[in-house]
C-alpha cells in the first residue's frame, strides 16, 4: 500500500522544522480539512535581503504531506524569496525521490503554502483558484469541478477531448468510465447548447497530404494541446515530419516530467487524428530532427 | 519494524487462514484434481467434498437445506448476483432500497443502477450509525424489487436490525438481501425461519481462504444467475468450482461455528479493554458508531486533530496493523463515506482508526497498543496546526486555512 521512498519515510519519521517559527513575519495557511490535508507554514524573512532565515511547518495530513512539508522547509531556508518562488512542486517531489502519483497533491500543497506565505509577507492578495470536487483522475489530481469547467468552456464532447484538455485519464486510464459520467452530466445540462463545428478540415484518407498541409494540421493539433502544457509551465515544439514519424521537443516543465510519456501519447493521439493516419511521435532534443539524429548516429 | 511479535488488529480486512483449513484444502490442490462435474473416479471424491462444504456452510448459517448455498468467488460477486437477480426476476419493479453506509460491493453497484434509470432509496443513518427506520418504511412499496442492507458495518461494526427489517419487507413481497460479511464468524446466524431471502458471506473474513464466498438463496426464490455457462451449482453459478477454496470455506465455517461459542466473550473483553484504555489515555478521542449494538470484535476510535494514515504508518513502525477510514490510505481525498454518513466532524473523521480483533488476538497484543499509541498521537498532535502544543489541547481559535 505505502509505496513511499526511503527519503519520504525518513522525513516523515524524523521531520525537520516541525514547529511554528518564533518571530515569524510570514505565514501561509493552506489546505482543506474536508480533504484531510492542512498546512501552516511560517517563515522568518530578513527584510534587508529578503532571505528566508528560518522556516517551520505544522501539518495535518498523511505521511507524504508531513514529508513534503519537512522537505519544503529544508529547501527554502537560506534562499531569497525570489529563489524560493522558482521552486515547483515537482522539485519537492524530486527532493523526496518521488511521490506516489496519488500523493502528488501533497507537494502541491507545499507549494501553495509557500506562495501564500510569500504573498503574506509582501502584502499581496493570493488568487484563490482552488476548486473542490470529487477526485476523478488520481494520476493528475483532477476533480469533477475542473473537468466540468473545461468541458463547458470548450464545448467538449468526447472522452478523448477531456483527456487532451485536462490530462484527466491521460495516464492509467482507470477513471475513463468516471470521466464519461461527468461528461454525460455536462452534456445533459447543456443539451440545448449549439452544436460544435469541427475546426479541423476533413481528411480524405485516399488523398495524400502535401508536407505543408501536414505541418499545418499538426501545428493546429499542437496548438490545441499547448494551453494545458503551458498551464503546467511546459510547451511543445514540432521539429520534423517524416512519413508516419513526427518529431517533437518537449520544453520547460514538460522536459523530464515523470508524465512525459503520457503527454507524448496524448500528442500522438491528437496528431494521428488530424492526419487521419496512425503516426508515432518521437521526442527529440531541441533543434534536432530526424535527419540530424541520423547523422549523429552514423 | 520492531523486533516484537507483530500485532494484527485488522481482521475486518482479512484474517489468518486457520491451520486446519489449510490442511483440509491442500489435497484438493494436489491429489484430488478431478473436475467435480466428471462422471469418473477422479471427479467423484471432489464432488463429494463440495457437498460436504455445502453442508458445513448450511450448518454455519442455520439454513434449512444445503442446496440453498451457492458458492461464489467472493462476497462482492454474491452481493452483485443477488441484487441483479432480483431486478431481472421482477422486471416491473424499478426501485431498490439500500443504505448510505454499505460496502462498495453494494454501493457502487447501486450507483451504477441509478445511472441506468433505477430509483435507489438511499437510507441514511444517524450519528451513531443507526438506520433511519422511518425513511426505510416510507421507501417500502410494491415498486421495490430488492432491499440490500449490511448486517454489520465493516468500519464501525455497528449492527442493523436485519431480522426486523426483513420481516417488514415481507409485507410488500420485496426480496431481502443481506450483506453478512462482517457478521459471519462473529455472531451466530440463523437463517431458517427468518425473512432473509438472500445473504452473502466471504471466506477470508473468518479464517478461510481468499477468493471464495457463498450466496444463500432461500428455497423457492425467483432467481436469475449472473454467470451463464455450465450447470455448476445447479445452474445458479456457472464456472468450474474453486474446489480447494470451497473446501477451505466449509472447514472455516465449521471451526467458526465452534469458536463463536468459545471465544466471543473473550474477544469482547479484549476489545473493551483496548477501547476503554485508549479513551482513558488519549484526550479528545471518541468511539464512532453504535457501541451498544455492534459485533464484539470491532472498535473504531477517532483521534481528533491528527490524520489516520500518519497514525497507521507510525503503528506499523511498532509492528502493529490496524486500518483507517482515512481518505489518504485509499488515495481519495474525502474521508470514508461511513464517517460522512454519520456526520463525524472532519477533524475527527480523518483520524478514525479501526481495530478489529480475532480469536488469535492476545492480551499482550492489547497491552502493546495501549503502550505505544498514546505516544504516537501526542507526537502527531505536536505537529498539527489544529493543536496548541503549549497548552496540550486544541487551539482556542480554530485553524482556518485558505481554500478550506
XYZ file of C-alpha atoms in Angstrom:
702
model
C 0.000 0.000 0.000
C 2.596 2.566 1.029
C 4.967 2.814 -1.826
C 6.997 5.576 -0.228
C 10.657 6.211 -0.944
C 13.160 5.890 1.889
C 13.526 9.667 1.794
C 9.785 10.183 2.327
C 9.788 7.759 5.253
C 12.850 9.408 6.726
C 11.263 12.866 6.544
C 8.021 11.523 7.986
C 9.556 9.740 10.954
C 12.121 12.485 11.637
C 10.556 15.669 10.300
C 12.711 18.817 10.050
C 11.469 22.160 11.307
C 8.163 20.802 12.619
C 7.404 23.892 14.697
C 5.902 27.322 14.358
C 8.775 29.751 13.752
C 9.273 32.271 16.537
C 9.032 35.886 15.467
C 7.764 34.779 12.072
C 6.938 37.590 9.673
C 5.198 35.469 7.038
C 2.532 32.791 7.364
C 0.904 30.590 4.756
C -2.084 28.559 5.924
C -3.451 26.325 3.192
C -5.301 23.092 2.707
C -8.730 21.808 3.435
C -9.804 19.808 6.419
C -12.508 18.206 4.284
C -9.760 16.681 2.188
C -7.670 15.729 5.190
C -4.739 17.998 4.424
C -3.854 21.279 6.071
C -0.540 23.038 6.368
C 0.616 26.095 8.246
C 3.984 27.371 7.027
C 5.746 30.115 8.981
C 8.811 31.993 7.744
C 11.272 34.402 9.210
C 12.373 36.624 6.346
C 15.292 39.040 6.646
C 13.836 42.305 5.296
C 17.204 43.685 4.173
C 17.905 40.984 1.597
C 14.600 39.042 1.533
C 16.361 35.853 2.605
C 14.392 33.137 4.393
C 16.317 32.725 7.633
C 14.026 30.198 9.223
C 11.025 28.140 8.198
C 8.727 25.860 10.145
C 5.621 23.846 9.442
C 2.636 22.353 11.189
C 0.796 19.803 9.113
C -2.385 17.807 9.490
C -2.100 15.073 6.940
C -0.766 11.779 5.764
C 2.819 10.582 5.693
C 3.651 12.255 2.407
C 2.018 15.530 3.465
C 4.276 15.700 6.502
C 7.331 14.620 4.496
C 6.593 17.210 1.768
C 6.265 19.955 4.384
C 9.507 18.913 6.014
C 11.318 18.802 2.654
C 9.955 22.206 1.694
C 11.379 23.885 4.794
C 14.782 22.324 4.136
C 14.709 23.515 0.551
C 13.839 27.146 1.233
C 15.888 28.013 4.303
C 18.757 30.249 3.177
C 17.152 31.173 -0.123
C 15.777 34.534 -1.165
C 12.047 34.848 -1.728
C 12.568 35.124 -5.491
C 14.681 31.981 -5.500
C 12.103 30.163 -3.411
C 9.325 31.184 -5.780
C 11.119 29.373 -8.595
C 10.653 26.041 -6.839
C 7.944 23.819 -8.252
C 6.016 21.039 -6.615
C 7.963 18.660 -8.832
C 11.150 19.932 -7.134
C 9.684 18.939 -3.763
C 8.749 15.516 -5.098
C 12.212 15.086 -6.649
C 13.857 16.095 -3.381
C 11.967 13.207 -1.755
C 12.985 10.787 -4.536
C 9.471 10.924 -5.897
C 5.950 10.609 -4.519
C 3.276 8.084 -5.495
C 1.014 9.645 -8.168
C -1.980 9.780 -5.772
C 0.147 11.778 -3.356
C 1.459 14.436 -5.722
C -1.152 16.848 -4.335
C 0.855 16.847 -1.085
C 3.756 18.512 -2.874
C 1.285 20.933 -4.472
C 0.036 21.854 -1.005
C 3.626 22.644 -0.001
C 3.953 24.955 -2.994
C 0.662 26.649 -2.189
C 1.739 27.250 1.389
C 4.991 28.800 0.204
C 3.198 31.083 -2.244
C 0.661 32.049 0.409
C 3.417 32.838 2.919
C 5.351 34.980 0.431
C 2.160 36.789 -0.588
C 1.506 37.376 3.106
C 4.990 38.818 3.583
C 4.626 41.102 0.569
C 1.115 42.108 1.481
C -0.275 40.721 -1.756
C -3.625 39.102 -2.358
C -3.390 35.491 -3.375
C -5.818 34.436 -6.020
C -7.920 31.550 -4.848
C -8.101 29.197 -7.792
C -8.802 26.163 -5.695
C -11.822 24.112 -6.553
C -13.017 21.187 -4.507
C -14.922 18.381 -6.099
C -14.899 14.662 -6.408
C -11.452 13.470 -7.382
C -11.774 11.779 -10.755
C -8.252 11.358 -12.083
C -5.932 10.288 -9.316
C -2.829 10.363 -11.503
C -3.124 14.075 -12.216
C -5.330 15.048 -9.250
C -8.170 16.403 -11.371
C -11.656 16.651 -9.928
C -15.098 16.805 -11.496
C -15.385 20.563 -10.965
C -12.315 21.129 -13.085
C -13.485 18.718 -15.793
C -16.938 20.298 -15.940
C -15.436 23.766 -16.214
C -13.179 22.784 -19.085
C -15.911 20.815 -20.846
C -18.286 23.763 -20.705
C -15.755 26.401 -21.672
C -14.509 24.466 -24.653
C -17.653 22.647 -25.667
C -16.010 19.270 -25.392
C -17.995 16.203 -26.254
C -15.787 13.144 -26.067
C -13.601 11.337 -23.598
C -10.606 11.994 -25.837
C -11.298 15.738 -25.750
C -11.369 15.703 -21.963
C -8.078 13.815 -21.831
C -6.473 16.289 -24.205
C -7.729 19.370 -22.472
C -7.371 18.397 -18.821
C -4.936 15.466 -18.835
C -7.505 13.639 -16.666
C -7.374 9.986 -17.605
C -4.225 10.508 -19.644
C -2.078 8.103 -17.681
C -3.509 4.955 -16.124
C -6.958 5.109 -17.782
C -8.836 3.639 -14.820
C -11.002 6.762 -14.492
C -12.269 6.760 -18.076
C -15.674 5.469 -17.049
C -15.972 8.182 -14.413
C -14.955 10.861 -16.914
C -17.700 9.658 -19.208
C -20.208 10.006 -16.379
C -19.113 13.589 -15.718
C -19.196 14.284 -19.423
C -22.695 12.920 -19.916
C -23.849 15.019 -16.971
C -22.413 18.110 -18.634
C -23.922 17.226 -21.995
C -27.325 16.766 -20.405
C -27.013 20.150 -18.731
C -26.111 21.872 -21.975
C -28.445 19.869 -24.163
C -29.535 22.980 -25.990
C -26.060 24.363 -26.492
C -25.187 24.955 -30.136
C -23.520 22.069 -31.843
C -19.807 22.271 -32.237
C -18.389 22.668 -35.685
C -15.106 20.926 -36.097
C -12.351 23.438 -36.737
C -10.258 20.866 -38.486
C -10.672 20.116 -42.157
C -11.843 16.649 -43.019
C -9.020 14.487 -44.245
C -9.534 12.231 -47.195
C -7.517 9.106 -46.429
C -7.065 8.341 -50.137
C -5.657 11.738 -50.951
C -2.032 12.015 -49.785
C -1.361 15.242 -47.960
C 1.415 17.574 -49.015
C 4.092 18.105 -46.403
C 2.947 21.705 -45.997
C -0.610 20.562 -45.311
C 0.672 18.001 -42.861
C 2.736 20.555 -40.979
C -0.240 22.889 -40.831
C -2.531 20.191 -39.475
C -0.015 19.028 -36.903
C 0.636 22.593 -35.786
C -3.104 23.082 -35.378
C -3.334 19.958 -33.250
C -0.390 21.062 -31.109
C -1.974 24.497 -30.737
C -4.986 22.859 -29.095
C -2.814 20.951 -26.647
C -0.438 23.804 -25.934
C -2.545 25.766 -23.382
C -2.666 22.868 -20.928
C 1.075 22.244 -21.245
C 1.737 25.929 -20.694
C -0.530 25.898 -17.683
C 1.945 23.461 -16.158
C 4.939 25.553 -17.219
C 5.810 23.456 -20.265
C 5.499 23.591 -24.028
C 5.898 21.529 -27.182
C 7.604 22.284 -30.493
C 7.299 20.494 -33.830
C 10.669 19.587 -35.325
C 10.072 17.348 -38.287
C 7.626 15.070 -40.006
C 8.857 12.025 -41.868
C 6.131 9.808 -43.281
C 4.426 8.353 -40.175
C 7.008 9.704 -37.750
C 6.512 13.036 -36.038
C 9.395 14.559 -34.096
C 8.660 16.985 -31.291
C 10.558 18.577 -28.444
C 9.008 18.926 -25.015
C 10.308 22.054 -23.355
C 10.059 23.771 -19.992
C 8.473 21.737 -17.232
C 7.466 19.050 -19.734
C 11.065 18.051 -20.358
C 11.997 15.418 -17.844
C 8.496 15.388 -16.317
C 7.570 11.965 -14.982
C 4.395 12.065 -17.031
C 6.062 12.989 -20.329
C 5.199 9.562 -21.722
C 1.543 10.358 -21.107
C 1.964 13.770 -22.729
C 3.581 12.174 -25.780
C 0.800 9.606 -26.001
C -1.711 12.431 -25.904
C 0.121 14.299 -28.686
C 0.348 11.129 -30.735
C -3.343 10.571 -30.401
C -4.207 14.118 -31.412
C -1.788 14.186 -34.344
C -2.945 10.798 -35.626
C -6.488 12.072 -35.541
C -5.854 15.191 -37.635
C -3.686 13.403 -40.150
C -6.146 10.562 -40.497
C -3.327 8.022 -40.137
C -1.572 6.380 -37.209
C 1.696 8.165 -36.538
C 4.381 7.694 -33.930
C 5.555 10.733 -32.034
C 9.215 10.771 -31.080
C 10.706 13.142 -28.541
C 13.897 14.805 -29.717
C 16.308 17.296 -28.228
C 15.767 20.918 -29.185
C 16.751 21.794 -32.736
C 17.493 18.261 -33.830
C 15.485 16.496 -36.480
C 15.228 13.002 -37.833
C 17.923 13.748 -40.390
C 20.160 15.361 -37.816
C 19.883 12.496 -35.368
C 20.613 10.039 -38.143
C 23.776 11.926 -38.946
C 24.804 11.951 -35.334
C 24.285 8.232 -35.163
C 26.438 7.445 -38.200
C 9.533 -2.882 12.016
C 10.212 -3.595 15.650
C 11.558 -6.896 16.884
C 8.495 -7.665 18.982
C 5.866 -10.094 17.720
C 3.659 -8.362 15.157
C 0.215 -7.349 16.359
C -2.526 -7.926 13.808
C -5.696 -5.950 14.549
C -7.073 -5.702 11.036
C -9.293 -8.773 10.994
C -12.195 -6.948 9.323
C -9.919 -6.576 6.300
C -8.831 -10.176 6.253
C -7.866 -12.949 8.646
C -5.159 -15.504 9.051
C -6.073 -18.860 7.480
C -6.625 -21.373 10.290
C -4.209 -24.321 10.178
C -6.962 -26.999 9.890
C -8.424 -25.005 6.988
C -5.143 -25.085 5.100
C -4.747 -28.799 5.835
C -8.228 -29.501 4.506
C -7.512 -27.565 1.328
C -4.117 -28.961 0.343
C -5.242 -32.367 -1.015
C -7.614 -30.575 -3.383
C -4.743 -28.632 -4.905
C -2.612 -31.741 -5.336
C -4.005 -35.271 -5.418
C -7.738 -34.626 -5.873
C -7.541 -32.618 -9.046
C -10.581 -34.088 -10.766
C -13.378 -31.952 -12.095
C -16.377 -32.350 -9.786
C -18.634 -32.423 -12.854
C -16.873 -35.515 -14.264
C -18.548 -38.856 -14.078
C -15.361 -40.872 -13.476
C -13.433 -41.772 -10.370
C -11.376 -38.590 -10.407
C -14.438 -36.398 -10.155
C -16.467 -38.265 -7.546
C -14.428 -37.530 -4.385
C -14.151 -33.886 -5.417
C -17.901 -33.587 -5.916
C -18.375 -35.209 -2.501
C -16.037 -32.656 -0.941
C -18.096 -29.817 -2.416
C -21.269 -31.257 -0.929
C -19.615 -31.625 2.453
C -18.554 -27.986 2.353
C -22.081 -27.018 1.351
C -23.424 -28.783 4.442
C -20.832 -27.116 6.653
C -21.905 -23.712 5.388
C -25.572 -24.651 5.734
C -24.983 -25.501 9.395
C -22.980 -22.348 9.910
C -25.752 -20.147 8.516
C -28.598 -22.090 10.060
C -30.122 -22.654 6.626
C -32.813 -25.253 6.146
C -31.319 -27.003 3.107
C -27.739 -27.344 1.913
C -28.931 -26.684 -1.648
C -29.717 -23.147 -0.583
C -25.969 -22.453 -0.598
C -24.275 -21.326 -3.829
C -20.509 -20.907 -3.859
C -19.088 -17.799 -5.477
C -15.666 -16.225 -5.945
C -16.207 -13.659 -3.198
C -18.898 -11.750 -1.352
C -18.788 -8.951 -3.926
C -19.861 -11.456 -6.564
C -22.521 -12.821 -4.221
C -23.964 -9.371 -3.489
C -23.889 -8.286 -7.123
C -25.554 -11.545 -8.138
C -28.288 -11.164 -5.524
C -29.224 -7.603 -6.443
C -29.067 -8.088 -10.206
C -31.005 -11.340 -9.958
C -33.858 -9.632 -8.138
C -34.035 -6.879 -10.749
C -34.116 -9.404 -13.548
C -36.630 -11.650 -11.827
C -39.014 -8.753 -11.165
C -38.655 -6.524 -14.228
C -41.719 -4.466 -13.358
C -40.197 -3.315 -10.101
C -37.752 -0.489 -10.745
C -36.742 0.530 -7.236
C -34.014 -0.564 -4.819
C -33.611 0.151 -1.116
C -30.135 0.277 0.393
C -28.203 2.414 2.876
C -25.544 5.093 2.605
C -23.023 3.110 4.645
C -22.887 -0.093 2.597
C -19.730 -1.758 1.377
C -18.648 -0.650 -2.131
C -19.860 -4.022 -3.448
C -23.404 -2.767 -2.903
C -22.851 0.988 -3.009
C -21.136 1.193 -6.375
C -23.459 -1.323 -7.997
C -26.494 0.663 -6.849
C -24.950 3.912 -8.080
C -24.463 2.297 -11.456
C -28.062 1.019 -11.473
C -29.208 4.541 -10.610
C -27.423 5.789 -13.704
C -29.234 3.140 -15.704
C -32.577 4.506 -14.586
C -33.457 2.574 -11.445
C -34.647 4.528 -8.424
C -32.443 3.892 -5.426
C -33.668 4.807 -1.960
C -30.527 5.650 -0.024
C -31.468 5.235 3.627
C -29.297 7.336 5.893
C -28.028 6.744 9.419
C -27.816 8.944 12.473
C -24.573 9.959 14.173
C -24.439 6.572 15.910
C -24.813 4.692 12.654
C -28.421 3.649 13.345
C -30.579 3.180 10.270
C -33.309 5.753 9.698
C -36.239 3.379 10.226
C -38.857 5.924 9.232
C -37.191 6.540 5.888
C -36.915 2.789 5.401
C -40.629 2.294 5.986
C -41.514 5.170 3.714
C -39.385 3.758 0.901
C -41.080 0.347 1.081
C -43.642 -0.318 -1.597
C -44.644 -2.819 -4.271
C -42.422 -0.935 -6.681
C -39.275 -2.112 -4.866
C -37.526 -5.151 -6.364
C -34.884 -5.685 -3.714
C -33.598 -4.411 -0.397
C -29.876 -4.817 0.212
C -28.532 -3.976 3.645
C -25.440 -4.930 5.574
C -25.800 -6.714 8.875
C -22.679 -5.241 10.464
C -20.762 -2.262 9.170
C -17.180 -3.042 8.199
C -15.750 0.192 9.598
C -17.581 0.569 12.887
C -19.039 -2.887 13.477
C -22.469 -1.294 14.090
C -25.391 -3.643 13.521
C -28.590 -3.053 11.615
C -31.713 -4.835 12.974
C -31.740 -7.134 9.965
C -34.372 -9.630 11.154
C -36.968 -6.957 11.779
C -36.194 -5.175 8.529
C -36.534 -8.434 6.599
C -39.922 -9.066 8.237
C -41.137 -5.631 7.170
C -40.076 -6.337 3.589
C -42.446 -9.328 3.533
C -45.472 -7.037 3.756
C -44.710 -5.834 0.232
C -43.225 -9.099 -1.078
C -39.878 -7.408 -1.560
C -36.800 -9.623 -1.805
C -34.365 -9.022 1.039
C -30.615 -9.409 0.556
C -28.248 -9.144 3.498
C -24.512 -8.499 3.245
C -23.412 -10.568 6.245
C -19.681 -10.448 5.532
C -18.792 -8.718 8.801
C -21.148 -10.803 10.945
C -20.193 -14.269 9.738
C -17.878 -15.858 12.282
C -18.520 -13.145 14.859
C -22.129 -13.840 15.812
C -24.459 -16.808 15.252
C -26.617 -16.594 12.136
C -29.952 -18.436 11.962
C -31.485 -18.153 8.514
C -34.287 -20.693 8.603
C -37.414 -19.003 9.851
C -36.004 -15.542 9.142
C -37.339 -13.225 6.480
C -33.957 -13.082 4.771
C -34.140 -14.248 1.149
C -30.524 -13.871 0.124
C -27.329 -13.479 2.128
C -23.668 -13.047 1.209
C -20.569 -14.149 3.107
C -16.841 -14.217 2.386
C -14.438 -16.968 3.447
C -11.389 -14.901 4.270
C -13.167 -12.858 6.930
C -13.390 -15.873 9.243
C -10.048 -17.621 8.814
C -10.849 -19.195 5.461
C -9.034 -18.547 2.194
C -9.429 -15.534 -0.093
C -11.230 -15.877 -3.395
C -14.253 -17.773 -2.168
C -17.637 -16.675 -0.899
C -21.150 -18.001 -0.664
C -24.604 -16.775 -1.513
C -27.589 -18.102 0.382
C -30.708 -18.359 -1.772
C -33.879 -19.277 0.092
C -35.562 -22.295 -1.485
C -38.331 -21.375 -3.882
C -36.859 -17.961 -4.556
C -37.196 -16.498 -8.020
C -33.610 -16.301 -9.192
C -31.656 -15.366 -12.311
C -27.941 -16.276 -12.484
C -25.283 -13.684 -13.189
C -22.867 -16.087 -14.887
C -24.143 -18.209 -17.753
C -22.342 -21.330 -18.857
C -22.096 -24.778 -17.355
C -24.547 -26.386 -14.998
C -22.339 -25.954 -11.905
C -24.083 -25.030 -8.645
C -27.329 -26.318 -10.208
C -27.061 -23.744 -12.936
C -27.074 -20.906 -10.448
C -23.398 -20.035 -10.837
C -21.673 -21.325 -13.962
C -17.934 -21.912 -13.981
C -15.713 -24.701 -12.697
C -15.672 -24.532 -8.920
C -12.758 -23.233 -6.872
C -12.674 -26.596 -5.134
C -9.816 -26.030 -2.696
C -11.266 -22.649 -1.762
C -14.727 -24.078 -1.219
C -13.359 -26.912 0.914
C -11.453 -24.293 2.933
C -14.567 -22.139 3.286
C -16.511 -25.168 4.555
C -13.856 -26.039 7.115
C -13.557 -22.402 8.221
C -17.337 -22.269 8.679
C -17.260 -25.383 10.854
C -14.434 -24.003 13.003
C -16.034 -20.573 13.277
C -19.283 -22.079 14.498
C -17.430 -23.694 17.403
C -15.338 -20.586 18.031
C -18.340 -18.279 18.291
C -19.436 -20.171 21.397
C -15.970 -20.441 22.906
C -14.243 -17.169 22.076
C -16.817 -14.400 21.729
C -16.825 -13.367 25.365
C -13.032 -13.242 25.498
C -12.769 -11.232 22.261
C -15.371 -8.764 23.501
C -13.465 -8.329 26.760
C -10.202 -7.658 24.926
C -11.914 -5.206 22.599
C -13.486 -3.332 25.500
C -10.215 -3.195 27.400
C -8.472 -1.763 24.337
C -11.195 0.794 23.746
C -11.528 1.987 27.324
C -7.759 2.039 27.706
C -7.370 4.271 24.675
C -10.174 6.631 25.663
C -8.656 6.958 29.142
C -5.120 7.556 27.875
C -5.795 9.791 24.864
C -7.769 13.003 25.379
C -10.022 14.120 22.515
C -10.716 10.619 21.285
C -14.185 9.220 20.624
C -15.742 5.911 19.700
C -17.590 6.117 16.388
C -20.654 4.072 15.526
C -23.022 2.423 17.931
C -21.204 0.938 20.951
C -24.386 -0.738 22.223
C -25.199 -2.568 19.017
C -22.113 -3.893 17.303
C -20.086 -7.007 16.607
C -17.815 -7.992 19.504
C -14.500 -7.723 17.678
C -14.583 -4.184 16.296
C -13.705 -0.838 17.779
C -13.437 2.336 15.767
C -11.827 5.202 17.645
C -11.408 8.674 16.172
C -8.388 10.595 17.406
C -9.125 14.236 16.823
C -6.742 16.686 15.120
C -4.483 14.031 13.596
C -4.699 12.135 10.362
C -5.222 8.385 10.103
C -2.561 7.408 7.626
C 0.111 9.055 9.748
C -1.111 7.079 12.751
C -1.051 3.822 10.779
C 2.453 4.490 9.466
C 3.728 5.014 12.986
C 1.854 1.984 14.342
C 3.407 -0.024 11.542
C 6.834 1.027 12.853
C 5.926 -0.831 16.015
C 4.653 -3.844 14.108
C 1.002 -3.033 14.794
C -1.512 -3.393 11.956
C -4.851 -1.596 12.060
C -6.786 0.332 9.451
C -8.326 3.709 8.944
C -11.335 5.322 7.368
C -8.935 7.983 6.307
C -9.048 9.141 2.750
C -5.321 9.163 2.315
C -4.917 5.429 2.691
C -7.276 4.828 -0.184
C -5.837 7.549 -2.379
C -9.023 9.566 -2.445
C -9.338 12.871 -0.656
C -12.626 12.551 1.156
C -12.923 10.745 4.471
C -14.782 7.454 4.437
C -18.408 7.516 3.323
C -19.347 5.830 6.601
C -17.850 8.635 8.714
C -19.510 11.197 6.431
C -22.868 9.464 6.683
C -22.640 9.629 10.477
C -21.707 13.319 10.321
C -18.473 12.756 12.211
C -16.641 16.130 12.095
C -13.797 16.225 9.579
C -11.166 16.839 12.263
C -12.154 13.500 13.815
C -13.192 11.528 10.719
C -9.713 11.726 9.228
C -8.233 10.342 12.426
C -10.564 7.369 12.788
C -8.740 4.090 13.366
C -10.413 0.705 13.191
C -9.162 -2.080 15.419
C -10.606 -5.474 14.575
C -9.732 -8.471 16.690
C -9.905 -12.210 16.107
C -9.757 -15.371 18.165
C -5.976 -15.223 17.767
C -5.717 -11.817 19.469
C -3.944 -11.950 22.839
C -3.780 -9.862 25.989
C -0.216 -8.924 25.056
C -1.408 -7.526 21.736
C -3.774 -5.161 23.515
C -1.093 -4.133 26.037
C 1.261 -3.294 23.213
C -1.239 -0.959 21.521
C -2.062 0.741 24.816
C 1.648 1.201 25.396
C 2.595 2.821 22.084
C -0.483 4.511 20.636
C -0.946 7.387 23.131
C 2.645 8.459 22.491
C 2.082 8.353 18.707
C -0.973 10.567 18.966
C 0.946 13.061 21.130
C 3.781 13.230 18.623
C 1.444 13.829 15.706
C -0.587 16.414 17.595
C 2.587 18.397 18.280
C 2.888 18.732 14.505
C -0.785 19.529 13.913
C -1.826 23.095 13.099
C -5.092 22.399 14.930
C -3.287 21.679 18.191
C -1.921 24.096 20.764
C 1.327 22.394 21.780
C 1.912 24.697 24.747
C -1.473 24.047 26.315
C -1.812 20.441 25.178
C -5.296 20.978 23.781
C -6.943 22.097 20.551
C -6.239 25.694 19.561
C -8.766 28.092 21.010
C -9.233 29.820 17.736
C -9.632 27.050 15.251
C -7.098 26.915 12.452
C -8.674 28.305 9.284
C -6.556 27.586 6.251
C -7.162 29.199 2.867
C -9.280 27.223 0.396
C -10.914 25.402 3.292
